[in-house]
XYZ file of C-alpha atoms in Angstrom:
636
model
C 49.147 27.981 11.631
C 49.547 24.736 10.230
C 47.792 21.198 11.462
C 49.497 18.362 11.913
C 48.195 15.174 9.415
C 47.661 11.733 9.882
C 50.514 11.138 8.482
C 52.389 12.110 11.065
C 55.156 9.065 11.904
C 56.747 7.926 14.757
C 59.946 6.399 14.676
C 62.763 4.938 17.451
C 65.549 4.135 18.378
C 66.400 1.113 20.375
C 69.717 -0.952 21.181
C 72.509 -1.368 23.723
C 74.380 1.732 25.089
C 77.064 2.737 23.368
C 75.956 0.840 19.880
C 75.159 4.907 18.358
C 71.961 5.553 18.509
C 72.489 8.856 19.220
C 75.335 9.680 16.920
C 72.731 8.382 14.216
C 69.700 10.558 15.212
C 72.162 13.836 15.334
C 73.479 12.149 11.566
C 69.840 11.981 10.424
C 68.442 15.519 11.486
C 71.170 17.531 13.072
C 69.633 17.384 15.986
C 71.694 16.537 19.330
C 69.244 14.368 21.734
C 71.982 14.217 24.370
C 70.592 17.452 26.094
C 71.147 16.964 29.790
C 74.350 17.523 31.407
C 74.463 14.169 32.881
C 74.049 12.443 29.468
C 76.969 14.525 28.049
C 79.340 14.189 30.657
C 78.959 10.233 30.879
C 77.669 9.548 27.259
C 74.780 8.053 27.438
C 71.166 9.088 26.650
C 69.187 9.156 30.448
C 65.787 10.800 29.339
C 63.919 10.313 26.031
C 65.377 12.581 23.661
C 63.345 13.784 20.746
C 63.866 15.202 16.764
C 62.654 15.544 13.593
C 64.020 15.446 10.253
C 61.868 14.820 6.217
C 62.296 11.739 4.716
C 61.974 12.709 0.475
C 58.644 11.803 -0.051
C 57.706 12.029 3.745
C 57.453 15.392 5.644
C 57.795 15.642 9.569
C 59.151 12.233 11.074
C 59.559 12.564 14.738
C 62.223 10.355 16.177
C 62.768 9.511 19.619
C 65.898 8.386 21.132
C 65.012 6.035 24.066
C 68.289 4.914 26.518
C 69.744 1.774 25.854
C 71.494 1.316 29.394
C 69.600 -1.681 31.373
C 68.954 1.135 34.349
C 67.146 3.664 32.667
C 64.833 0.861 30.909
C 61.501 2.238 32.302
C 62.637 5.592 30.020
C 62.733 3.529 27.306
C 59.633 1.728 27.665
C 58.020 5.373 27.849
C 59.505 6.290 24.726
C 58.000 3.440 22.991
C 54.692 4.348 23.532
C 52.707 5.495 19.860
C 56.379 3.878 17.615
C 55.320 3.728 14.023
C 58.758 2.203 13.007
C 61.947 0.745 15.300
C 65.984 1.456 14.189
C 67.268 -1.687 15.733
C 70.955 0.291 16.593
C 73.950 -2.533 16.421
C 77.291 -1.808 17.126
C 79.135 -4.197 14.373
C 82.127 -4.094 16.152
C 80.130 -6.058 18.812
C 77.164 -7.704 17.767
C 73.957 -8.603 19.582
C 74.294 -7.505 23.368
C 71.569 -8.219 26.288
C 70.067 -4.577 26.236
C 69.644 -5.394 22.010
C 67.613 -8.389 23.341
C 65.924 -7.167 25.696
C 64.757 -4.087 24.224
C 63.533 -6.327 21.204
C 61.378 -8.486 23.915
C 59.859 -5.555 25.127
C 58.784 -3.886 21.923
C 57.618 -7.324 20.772
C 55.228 -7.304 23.969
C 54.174 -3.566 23.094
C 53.406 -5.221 19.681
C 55.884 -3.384 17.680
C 57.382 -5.657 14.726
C 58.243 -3.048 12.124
C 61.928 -2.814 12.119
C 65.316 -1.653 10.129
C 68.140 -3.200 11.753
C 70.654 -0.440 11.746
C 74.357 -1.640 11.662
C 76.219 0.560 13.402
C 80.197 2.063 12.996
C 81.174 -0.067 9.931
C 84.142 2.049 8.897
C 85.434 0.478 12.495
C 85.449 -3.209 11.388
C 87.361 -5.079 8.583
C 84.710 -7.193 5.475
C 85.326 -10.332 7.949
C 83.894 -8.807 11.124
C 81.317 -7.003 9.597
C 80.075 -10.516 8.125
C 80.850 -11.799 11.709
C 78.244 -9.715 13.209
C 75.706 -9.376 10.032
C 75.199 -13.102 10.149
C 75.003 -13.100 14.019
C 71.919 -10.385 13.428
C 70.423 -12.401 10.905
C 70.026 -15.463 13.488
C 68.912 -13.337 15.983
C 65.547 -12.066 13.598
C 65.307 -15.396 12.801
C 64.803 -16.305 16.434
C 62.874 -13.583 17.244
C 60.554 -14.205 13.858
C 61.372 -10.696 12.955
C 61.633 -9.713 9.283
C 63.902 -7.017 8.351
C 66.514 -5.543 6.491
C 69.729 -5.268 7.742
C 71.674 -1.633 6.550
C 75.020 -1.269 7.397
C 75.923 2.104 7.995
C 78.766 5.080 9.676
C 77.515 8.004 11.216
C 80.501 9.671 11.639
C 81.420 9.245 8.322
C 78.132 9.575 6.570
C 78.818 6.060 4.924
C 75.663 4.508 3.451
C 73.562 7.192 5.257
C 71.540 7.475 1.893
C 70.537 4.052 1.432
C 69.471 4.221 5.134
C 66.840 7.069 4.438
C 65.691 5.552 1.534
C 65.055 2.268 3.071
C 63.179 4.199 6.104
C 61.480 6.364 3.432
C 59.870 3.202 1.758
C 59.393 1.670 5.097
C 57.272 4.889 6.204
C 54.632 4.881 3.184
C 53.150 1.066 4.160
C 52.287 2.286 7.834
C 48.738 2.632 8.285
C 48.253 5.520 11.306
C 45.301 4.789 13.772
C 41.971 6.022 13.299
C 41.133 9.114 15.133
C 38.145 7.980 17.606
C 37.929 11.284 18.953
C 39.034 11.222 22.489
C 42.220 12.758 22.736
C 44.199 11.156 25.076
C 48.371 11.796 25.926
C 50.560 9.780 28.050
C 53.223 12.479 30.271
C 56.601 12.182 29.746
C 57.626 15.339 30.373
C 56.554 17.955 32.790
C 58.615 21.045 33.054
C 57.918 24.624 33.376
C 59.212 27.961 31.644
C 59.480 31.482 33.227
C 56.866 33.455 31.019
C 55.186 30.474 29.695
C 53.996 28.102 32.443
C 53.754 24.776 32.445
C 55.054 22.292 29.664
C 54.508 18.645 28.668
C 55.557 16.648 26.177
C 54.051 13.349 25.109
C 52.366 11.199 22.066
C 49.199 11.887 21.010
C 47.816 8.671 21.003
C 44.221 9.094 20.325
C 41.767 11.619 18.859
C 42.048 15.152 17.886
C 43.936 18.214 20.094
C 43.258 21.844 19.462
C 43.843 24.943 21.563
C 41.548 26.484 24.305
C 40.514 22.592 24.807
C 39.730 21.262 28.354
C 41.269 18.555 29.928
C 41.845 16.426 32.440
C 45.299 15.161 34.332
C 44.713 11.965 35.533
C 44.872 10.481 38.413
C 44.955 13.858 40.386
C 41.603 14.710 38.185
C 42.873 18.187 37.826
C 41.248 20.126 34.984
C 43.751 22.409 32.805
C 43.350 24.250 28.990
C 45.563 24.083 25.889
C 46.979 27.132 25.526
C 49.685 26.433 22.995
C 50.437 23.223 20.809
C 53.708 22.778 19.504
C 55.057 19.622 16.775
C 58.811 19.510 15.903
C 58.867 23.604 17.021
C 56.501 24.599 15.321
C 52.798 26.222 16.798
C 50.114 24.425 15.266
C 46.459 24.419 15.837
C 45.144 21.068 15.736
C 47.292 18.170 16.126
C 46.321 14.124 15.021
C 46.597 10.916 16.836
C 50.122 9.871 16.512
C 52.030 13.104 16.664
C 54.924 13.802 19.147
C 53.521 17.227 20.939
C 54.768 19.966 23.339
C 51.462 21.123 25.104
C 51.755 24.702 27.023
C 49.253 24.426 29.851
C 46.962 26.971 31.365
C 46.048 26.588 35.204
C 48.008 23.937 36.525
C 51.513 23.636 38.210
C 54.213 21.432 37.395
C 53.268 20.096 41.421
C 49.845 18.794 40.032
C 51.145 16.981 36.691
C 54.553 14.462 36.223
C 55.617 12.305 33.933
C 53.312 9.179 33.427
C 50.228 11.229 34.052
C 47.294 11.052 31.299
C 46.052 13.726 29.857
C 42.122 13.469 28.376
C 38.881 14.597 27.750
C 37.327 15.434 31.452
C 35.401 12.129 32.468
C 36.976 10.198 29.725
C 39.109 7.629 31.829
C 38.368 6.628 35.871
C 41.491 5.980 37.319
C 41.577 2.262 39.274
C 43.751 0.264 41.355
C 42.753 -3.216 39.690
C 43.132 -4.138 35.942
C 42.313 -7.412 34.413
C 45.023 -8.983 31.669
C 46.224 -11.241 29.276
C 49.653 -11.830 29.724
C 52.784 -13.134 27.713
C 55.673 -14.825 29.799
C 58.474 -14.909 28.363
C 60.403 -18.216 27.435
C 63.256 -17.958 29.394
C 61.772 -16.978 32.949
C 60.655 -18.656 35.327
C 56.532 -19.069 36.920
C 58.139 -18.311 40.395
C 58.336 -14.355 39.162
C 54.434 -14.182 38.702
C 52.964 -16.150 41.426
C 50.185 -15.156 43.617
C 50.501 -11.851 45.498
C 53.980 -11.738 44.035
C 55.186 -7.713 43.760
C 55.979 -6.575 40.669
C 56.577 -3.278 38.980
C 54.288 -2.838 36.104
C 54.956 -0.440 32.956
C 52.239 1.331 30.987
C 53.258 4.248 28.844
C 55.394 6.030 31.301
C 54.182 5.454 34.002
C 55.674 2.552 36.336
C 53.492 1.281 39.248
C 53.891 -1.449 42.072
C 51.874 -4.219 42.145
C 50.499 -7.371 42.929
C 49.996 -10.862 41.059
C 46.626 -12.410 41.200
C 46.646 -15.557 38.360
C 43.350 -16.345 37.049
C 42.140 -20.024 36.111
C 45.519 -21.640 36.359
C 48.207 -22.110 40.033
C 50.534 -20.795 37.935
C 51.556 -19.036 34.586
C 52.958 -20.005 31.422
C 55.217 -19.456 28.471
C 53.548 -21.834 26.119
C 49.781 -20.525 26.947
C 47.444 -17.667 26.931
C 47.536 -16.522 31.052
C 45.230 -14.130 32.416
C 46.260 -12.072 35.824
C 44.408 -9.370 38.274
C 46.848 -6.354 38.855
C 46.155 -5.558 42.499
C 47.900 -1.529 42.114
C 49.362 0.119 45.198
C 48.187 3.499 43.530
C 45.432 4.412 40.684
C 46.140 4.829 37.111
C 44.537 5.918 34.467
C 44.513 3.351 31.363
C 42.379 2.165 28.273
C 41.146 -1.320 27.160
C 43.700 -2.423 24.677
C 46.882 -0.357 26.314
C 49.874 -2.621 26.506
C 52.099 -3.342 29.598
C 55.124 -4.394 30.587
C 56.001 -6.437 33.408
C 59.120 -7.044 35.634
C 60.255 -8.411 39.251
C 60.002 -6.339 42.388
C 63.860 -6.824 42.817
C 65.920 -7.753 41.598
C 64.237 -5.871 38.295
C 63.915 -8.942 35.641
C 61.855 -8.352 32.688
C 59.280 -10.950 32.847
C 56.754 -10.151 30.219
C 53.662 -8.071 28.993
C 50.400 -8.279 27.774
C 47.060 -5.779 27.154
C 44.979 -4.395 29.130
C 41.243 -6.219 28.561
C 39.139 -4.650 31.649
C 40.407 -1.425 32.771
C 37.760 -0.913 35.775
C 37.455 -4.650 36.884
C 35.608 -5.868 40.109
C 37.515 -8.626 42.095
C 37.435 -12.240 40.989
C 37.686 -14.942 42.283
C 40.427 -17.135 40.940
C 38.718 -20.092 39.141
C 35.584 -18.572 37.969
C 34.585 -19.552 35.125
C 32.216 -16.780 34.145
C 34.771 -14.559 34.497
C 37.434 -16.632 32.591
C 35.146 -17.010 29.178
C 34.686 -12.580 29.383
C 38.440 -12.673 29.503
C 38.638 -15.023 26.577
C 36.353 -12.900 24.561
C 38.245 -9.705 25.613
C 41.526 -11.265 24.325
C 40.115 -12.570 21.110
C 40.480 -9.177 19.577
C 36.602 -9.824 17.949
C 35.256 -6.359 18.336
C 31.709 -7.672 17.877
C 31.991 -10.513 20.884
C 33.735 -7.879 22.940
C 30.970 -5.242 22.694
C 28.047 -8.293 23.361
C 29.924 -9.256 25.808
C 30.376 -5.486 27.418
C 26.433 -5.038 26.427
C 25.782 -8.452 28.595
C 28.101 -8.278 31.608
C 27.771 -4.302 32.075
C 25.839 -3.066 35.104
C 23.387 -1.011 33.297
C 21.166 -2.899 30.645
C 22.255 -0.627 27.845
C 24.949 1.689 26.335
C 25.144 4.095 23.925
C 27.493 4.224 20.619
C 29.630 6.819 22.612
C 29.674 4.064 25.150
C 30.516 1.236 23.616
C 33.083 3.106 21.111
C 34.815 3.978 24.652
C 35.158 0.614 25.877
C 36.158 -0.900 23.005
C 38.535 2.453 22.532
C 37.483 2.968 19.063
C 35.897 5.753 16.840
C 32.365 6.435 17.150
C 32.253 5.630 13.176
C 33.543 2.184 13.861
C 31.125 1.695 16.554
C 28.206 2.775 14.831
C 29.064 -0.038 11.862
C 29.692 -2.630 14.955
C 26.064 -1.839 16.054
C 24.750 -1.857 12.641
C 26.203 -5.399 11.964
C 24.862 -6.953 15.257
C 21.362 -5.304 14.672
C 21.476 -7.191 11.109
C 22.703 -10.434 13.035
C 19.618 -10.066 15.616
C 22.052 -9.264 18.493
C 21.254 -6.310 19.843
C 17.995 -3.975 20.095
C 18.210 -0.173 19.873
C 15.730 1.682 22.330
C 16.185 5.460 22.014
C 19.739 5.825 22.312
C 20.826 2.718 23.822
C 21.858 -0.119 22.490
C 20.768 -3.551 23.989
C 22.151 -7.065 23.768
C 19.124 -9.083 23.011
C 20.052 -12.303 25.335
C 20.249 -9.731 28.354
C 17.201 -7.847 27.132
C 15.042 -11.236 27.359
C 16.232 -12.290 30.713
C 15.744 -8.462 31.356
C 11.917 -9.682 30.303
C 11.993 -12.335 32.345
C 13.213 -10.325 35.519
C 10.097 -7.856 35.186
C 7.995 -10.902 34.849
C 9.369 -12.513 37.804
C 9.158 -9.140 39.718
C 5.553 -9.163 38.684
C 4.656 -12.280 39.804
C 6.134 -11.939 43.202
C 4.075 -8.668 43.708
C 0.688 -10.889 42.615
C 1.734 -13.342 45.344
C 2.026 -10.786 48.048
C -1.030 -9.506 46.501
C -3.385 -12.162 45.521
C -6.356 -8.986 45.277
C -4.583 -6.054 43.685
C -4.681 -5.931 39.911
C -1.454 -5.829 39.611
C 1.335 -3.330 40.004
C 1.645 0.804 39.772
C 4.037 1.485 37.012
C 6.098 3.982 38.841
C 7.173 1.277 41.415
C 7.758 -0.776 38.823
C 10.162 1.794 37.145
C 11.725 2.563 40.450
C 12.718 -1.405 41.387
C 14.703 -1.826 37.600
C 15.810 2.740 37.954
C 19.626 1.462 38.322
C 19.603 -0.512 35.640
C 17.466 1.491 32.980
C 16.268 4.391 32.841
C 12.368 5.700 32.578
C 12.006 6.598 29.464
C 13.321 3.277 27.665
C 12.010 1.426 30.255
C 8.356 2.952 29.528
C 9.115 1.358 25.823
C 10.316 -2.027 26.686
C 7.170 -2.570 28.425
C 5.458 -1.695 25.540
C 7.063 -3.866 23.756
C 6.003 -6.576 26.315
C 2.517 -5.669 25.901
C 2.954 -6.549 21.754
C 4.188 -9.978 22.754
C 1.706 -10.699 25.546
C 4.186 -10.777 27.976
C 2.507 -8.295 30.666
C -0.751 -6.206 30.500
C -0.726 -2.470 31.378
C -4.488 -0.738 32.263
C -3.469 2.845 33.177
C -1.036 3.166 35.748
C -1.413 -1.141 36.242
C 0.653 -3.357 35.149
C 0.059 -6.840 36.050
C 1.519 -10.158 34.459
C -0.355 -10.839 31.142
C -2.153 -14.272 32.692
C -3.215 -12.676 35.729
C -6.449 -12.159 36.966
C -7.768 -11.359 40.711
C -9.911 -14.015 42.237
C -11.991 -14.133 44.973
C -13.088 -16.708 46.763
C -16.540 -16.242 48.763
C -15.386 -15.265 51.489
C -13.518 -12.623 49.871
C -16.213 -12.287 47.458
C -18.723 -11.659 51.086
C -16.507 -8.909 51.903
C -16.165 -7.385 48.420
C -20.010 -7.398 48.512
C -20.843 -5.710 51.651
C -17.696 -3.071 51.133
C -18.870 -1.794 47.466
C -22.748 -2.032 49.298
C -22.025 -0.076 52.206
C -19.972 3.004 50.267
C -23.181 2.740 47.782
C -25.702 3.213 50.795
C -24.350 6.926 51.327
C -22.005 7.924 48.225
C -21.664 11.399 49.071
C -20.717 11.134 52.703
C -17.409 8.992 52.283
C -16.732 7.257 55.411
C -13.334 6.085 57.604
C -12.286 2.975 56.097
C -11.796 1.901 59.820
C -15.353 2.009 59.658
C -15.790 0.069 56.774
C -13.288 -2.919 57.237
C -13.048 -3.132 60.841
C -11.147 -6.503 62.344
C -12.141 -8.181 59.739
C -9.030 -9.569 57.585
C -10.718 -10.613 54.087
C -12.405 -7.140 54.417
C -9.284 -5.464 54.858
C -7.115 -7.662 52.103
C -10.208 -7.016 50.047
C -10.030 -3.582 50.554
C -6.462 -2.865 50.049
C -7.078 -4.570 46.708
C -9.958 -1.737 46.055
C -7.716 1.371 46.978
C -6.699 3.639 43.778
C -9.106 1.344 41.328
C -12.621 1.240 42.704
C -12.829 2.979 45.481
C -10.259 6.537 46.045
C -9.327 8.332 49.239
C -10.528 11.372 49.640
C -8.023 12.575 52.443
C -5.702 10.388 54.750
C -8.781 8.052 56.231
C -11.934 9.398 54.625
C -12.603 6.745 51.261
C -15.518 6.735 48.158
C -16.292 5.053 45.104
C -14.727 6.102 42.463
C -17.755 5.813 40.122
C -19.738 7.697 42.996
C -17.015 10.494 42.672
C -16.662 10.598 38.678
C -20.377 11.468 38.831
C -20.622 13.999 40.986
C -17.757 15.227 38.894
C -19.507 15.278 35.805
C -22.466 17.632 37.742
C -19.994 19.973 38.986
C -18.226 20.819 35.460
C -21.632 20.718 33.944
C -23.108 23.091 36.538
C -19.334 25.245 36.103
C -20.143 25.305 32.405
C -23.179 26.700 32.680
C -22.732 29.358 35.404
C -18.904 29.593 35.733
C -18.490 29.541 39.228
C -19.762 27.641 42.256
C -19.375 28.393 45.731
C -19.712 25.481 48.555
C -23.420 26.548 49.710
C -24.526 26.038 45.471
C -22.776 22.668 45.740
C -24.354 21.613 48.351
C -27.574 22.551 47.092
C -26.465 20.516 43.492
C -25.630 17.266 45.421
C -27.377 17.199 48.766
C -23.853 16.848 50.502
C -23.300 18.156 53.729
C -20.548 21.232 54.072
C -18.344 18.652 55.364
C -18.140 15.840 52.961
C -18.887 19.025 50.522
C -15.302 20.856 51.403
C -13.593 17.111 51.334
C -14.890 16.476 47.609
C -14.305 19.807 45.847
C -11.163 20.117 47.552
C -9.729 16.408 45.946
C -11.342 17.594 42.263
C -8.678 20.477 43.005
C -6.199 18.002 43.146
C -7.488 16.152 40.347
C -7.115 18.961 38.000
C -11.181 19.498 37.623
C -11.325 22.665 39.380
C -9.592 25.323 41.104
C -10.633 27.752 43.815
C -10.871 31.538 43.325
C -11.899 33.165 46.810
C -14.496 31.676 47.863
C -15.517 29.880 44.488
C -14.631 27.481 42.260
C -14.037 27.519 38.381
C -13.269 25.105 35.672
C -9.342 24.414 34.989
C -8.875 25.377 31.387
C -8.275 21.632 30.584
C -11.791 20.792 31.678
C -13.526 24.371 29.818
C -12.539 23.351 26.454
């Protein structure tokens, strides 16, 4: 089986009904798109209708044939999703009509500006009309800032059909196809099934690789399904490129649990969401009033169409002369990418209003006239994939992101991430820990949180050396993980930012001080677990009521003195003693029972049982019946 290259192009139709579009796609490849009976019986093209013809020096151009009638607009919208190339249809027996315009609007706010103007049924019209009607196009591009040429051509007749292909072949070898980042990803625009086959869908592939036996993912329903089949322009393939117009045979799914305007992905890939932050083009000739707060609109992304609501951001109301940015409140999730481009018009009547891109896909609410929030968008919109990922490496909740990350948000390929990363790191802008990469102005107020976090345990407790580093880990655990939190602190160590003695960490200017009261208690504490080191007491016993004895203490637990058991406390120095005694005794004889321990030390059975028992836990020894033995850590 064959796979299906970059190469792979794209190309529409678009224009008001009736101007041919049709008659010129069945001209072009022999292929009828009028398949349904409805579209032959009143002769017009309903659904997307799809073929495929070779240009001379091009193999396998997909065309789709999108409707031109103002009612079946969201179909066409659909089919524009992953257009390479637009034939602008015009009848010249009639000129620019209000689908021609509006069709060109929308395409401009999908960002599609690569155009042949295709001028339509010329053996109809006399010289004089066809001038008529040529001119009339030519101020209409010029409006519109479009440059294109203008072929005149008959169908029917086959009348400067050869000029047309080679005008679309030269057309076709200057488009540059995405980059493959990897992550397949297809919008649904057909979901049908066939007896003996299963389930079918039909879509662009905008993004990444697809291959059979993959896994993925319908989204929003989250349903998992394989590949068993891939089909391009009829044909079984095995691997099909970003860009291609695919028939997909599904295994374990129902036509119930996928429709059109579904996405189809990598499991995980894309979390569907009710909100999405964008920037926003209104068009010149409509009115604010369409796109005011909590106004309902009906919003377009690939081919899907969803209900919303309006919420402007940083202005009362939207423009046609400025960049506006709006919160989509959606009645129901969908799944979309940062960078996918939407169309927007009124509740009802339907109006086109305008379109934009999508710059947060997951957003949190905002409020209106936040300024914060405002300067992100700004940066989103600027199309700067180096501020965008500092500004995703600054804003996200986690203090760092991989390369897979990042190239996700930004919806690029890893490669292109990777040389992102590697041109901040030379600019000083981000740090790489492990596998995460870290903006540097969040990593030092990062610093300055631990710092702070520090310095608010030393307040609470004047007489503890600081804190343990676990806790520490566990107050920053859902930003960072252990690991690369372990080496940041490290790091703050080198630049005498913190000190860390064992399991301590403390802030690097902090020292405990006593004062003499304190110092009193300190004194009689260490002096009365001295008096009898072997029989380690209650600490009730040793602290009593009195409070600097018990903040003094609390300040001694886990670094001078341990705890034996849940009350029973001893010096630690007193302990590591007695421990070097018993492994020297173990060493020597290779086991010790409780009575031989006793006689070693002079400790009672009691306090005996209690000590051996916590250099079990310790690691120093073990018990074996009624003796103990070295661990092999402590033999070698």
């Amino acid at each position: 089986m064959e796979t299906i290259g970059q190469d792979q192009i794209i190309i529409a139709t678009a224009g008001h009904v009736d101007h041919g579009k049709t008659t010129l796609i069945k001209a072009l490849t022999g292929i009828d798109t009028d398949t349904l009976k409805a579209e032959k019986k009143r002769g017009l093209t309903i659904n997307l209708g799809f073929a495929f013809f070779d240009l001379p020096n091009h193999e396998q151009v997909g065309i789709v044939d999108v409707p031109g009638h103002e009612r079946f607009l969201k179909n066409m919208i659909a089919g524009l999703s992953g257009i390479d190339l637009v034939l602008l249809v015009v009848d010249a027996a009639e000129g620019i009509m209000p689908q021609t315009k509006e069709h060109v609007e929308i395409m401009s706010l999908l960002g599609i500006d690569n155009y042949i103007v295709v001028l339509s049924k010329i053996d109809t019209v006399d010289d004089e009309m066809r001038q008529l009607v040529t001119e009339d196009v030519k101020s209409f591009l010029d409006d519109h800032d479009i440059e294109a040429p203008i072929v005149p051509v008959d169908a029917v007749s086959g009348t400067n059909m050869d000029n047309l292909i080679k005008i679309m072949d030269e057309k076709v070898e200057s488009i540059k196809k995405p980059k493959d980042n990897g992550i397949p990803r297809i919008n649904v625009d057909r979901a049908f099934s066939i007896k003996g086959f299963g389930t079918i869908i039909t879509g662009t592939l905008l993004e990444g690789q697809l291959t059979k036996d993959m896994t993925l993912e319908a989204f929003p329903s989250g349903k998992t399904t394989k590949v068993r089949n891939i089909q391009v322009h009829d044909e079984d393939v095995d691997k099909a490129m970003p860009g291609t117009r695919t028939a997909i045979n599904l295994t374990n799914i129902k036509t119930d649990d996928i429709s059109r305007g579904d996405v189809l992905t990598l499991p995980g890939n894309i979390e569907p969401t009710h909100m999405l932050d964008v920037d926003f083009k209104l068009l010149p000739d409509k009115s604010y009033h369409l796109v005011q707060l909590w106004s309902r609109v009906r919003v377009y992304l690939g081919a899907e169409e969803i209900i919303a609501r309006v919420v402007p951001l940083g202005e009362e109301h939207v423009s046609a002369d400025k960049e506006n940015y709006l919160q989509l409140r959606l009645e129901r999730p969908v799944a979309v990418k940062k960078g996918d481009r939407f169309i927007l018009r009124s509740y009802s009547p339907m109006v086109l209003i305008g379109g934009g891109t999508v710059l947060d896909p997951n957003p949190k609410k905002h409020r209106r006239y936040n300024d914060d929030v405002l300067e992100q968008l700004s940066v989103k919109a600027s199309g700067n994939q180096e501020q965008i990922a500092l500004d995703f490496l600054m804003n996200q909740s986690e203090l760092g992101a991989t390369v897979d990350g990042i190239a996700d948000y930004l919806n690029i390929s890893v490669e292109d991430a990777k040389e992102i990363v590697s041109l901040l790191k030379e600019q000083d802008q981000v740090t790489s820990f492990s596998k995460l990469v870290i903006n540097n102005d969040r990593l030092a107020s990062f610093k300055e949180d631990v710092v702070s976090e520090l310095d608010s345990y030393h307040k609470k407790h004047r007489l503890e050396k600081g804190m343990n580093k676990e806790e520490l880990l566990v107050r920053f655990k859902d930003v960072i993980d252990g690991k690369t939190m372990e080496r940041i602190l490290e790091t703050m160590v080198s630049q005498k930012l913190i000190k860390i003695k064992g399991y301590i960490v403390s802030d690097a200017n902090f020292e405990v001080k006593l004062n003499k009261y304190q110092q009193q208690a300190y004194d009689e504490i260490i002096a009365a677990l001295k008096e009898t080191p072997l029989t380690p007491p209650n600490d009730e016993d040793i602290v009593g009521d009195d409070k600097n004895k018990q903040e003094v203490f609390k300040s001694l637990i886990g670094n001078q003195v341990i705890r034996l058991g849940e009350r029973n406390v001893m010096l630690k120095s007193a302990f590591d003693d007695v421990t070097q005694e018993v492994i020297a005794y173990l060493k020597e004889n290779e086991t010790m029972t409780l009575a031989q321990f006793r006689d070693l030390t002079g400790a009672s059975r009691k306090y005996g049982m209690m000590i051996l028992e916590y250099m079990d836990k310790q690691g120093v020894t073990r018990r074996q019946e009624n003796t103990r033995v070295l661990t092999k850590r402590e033999s070698k």
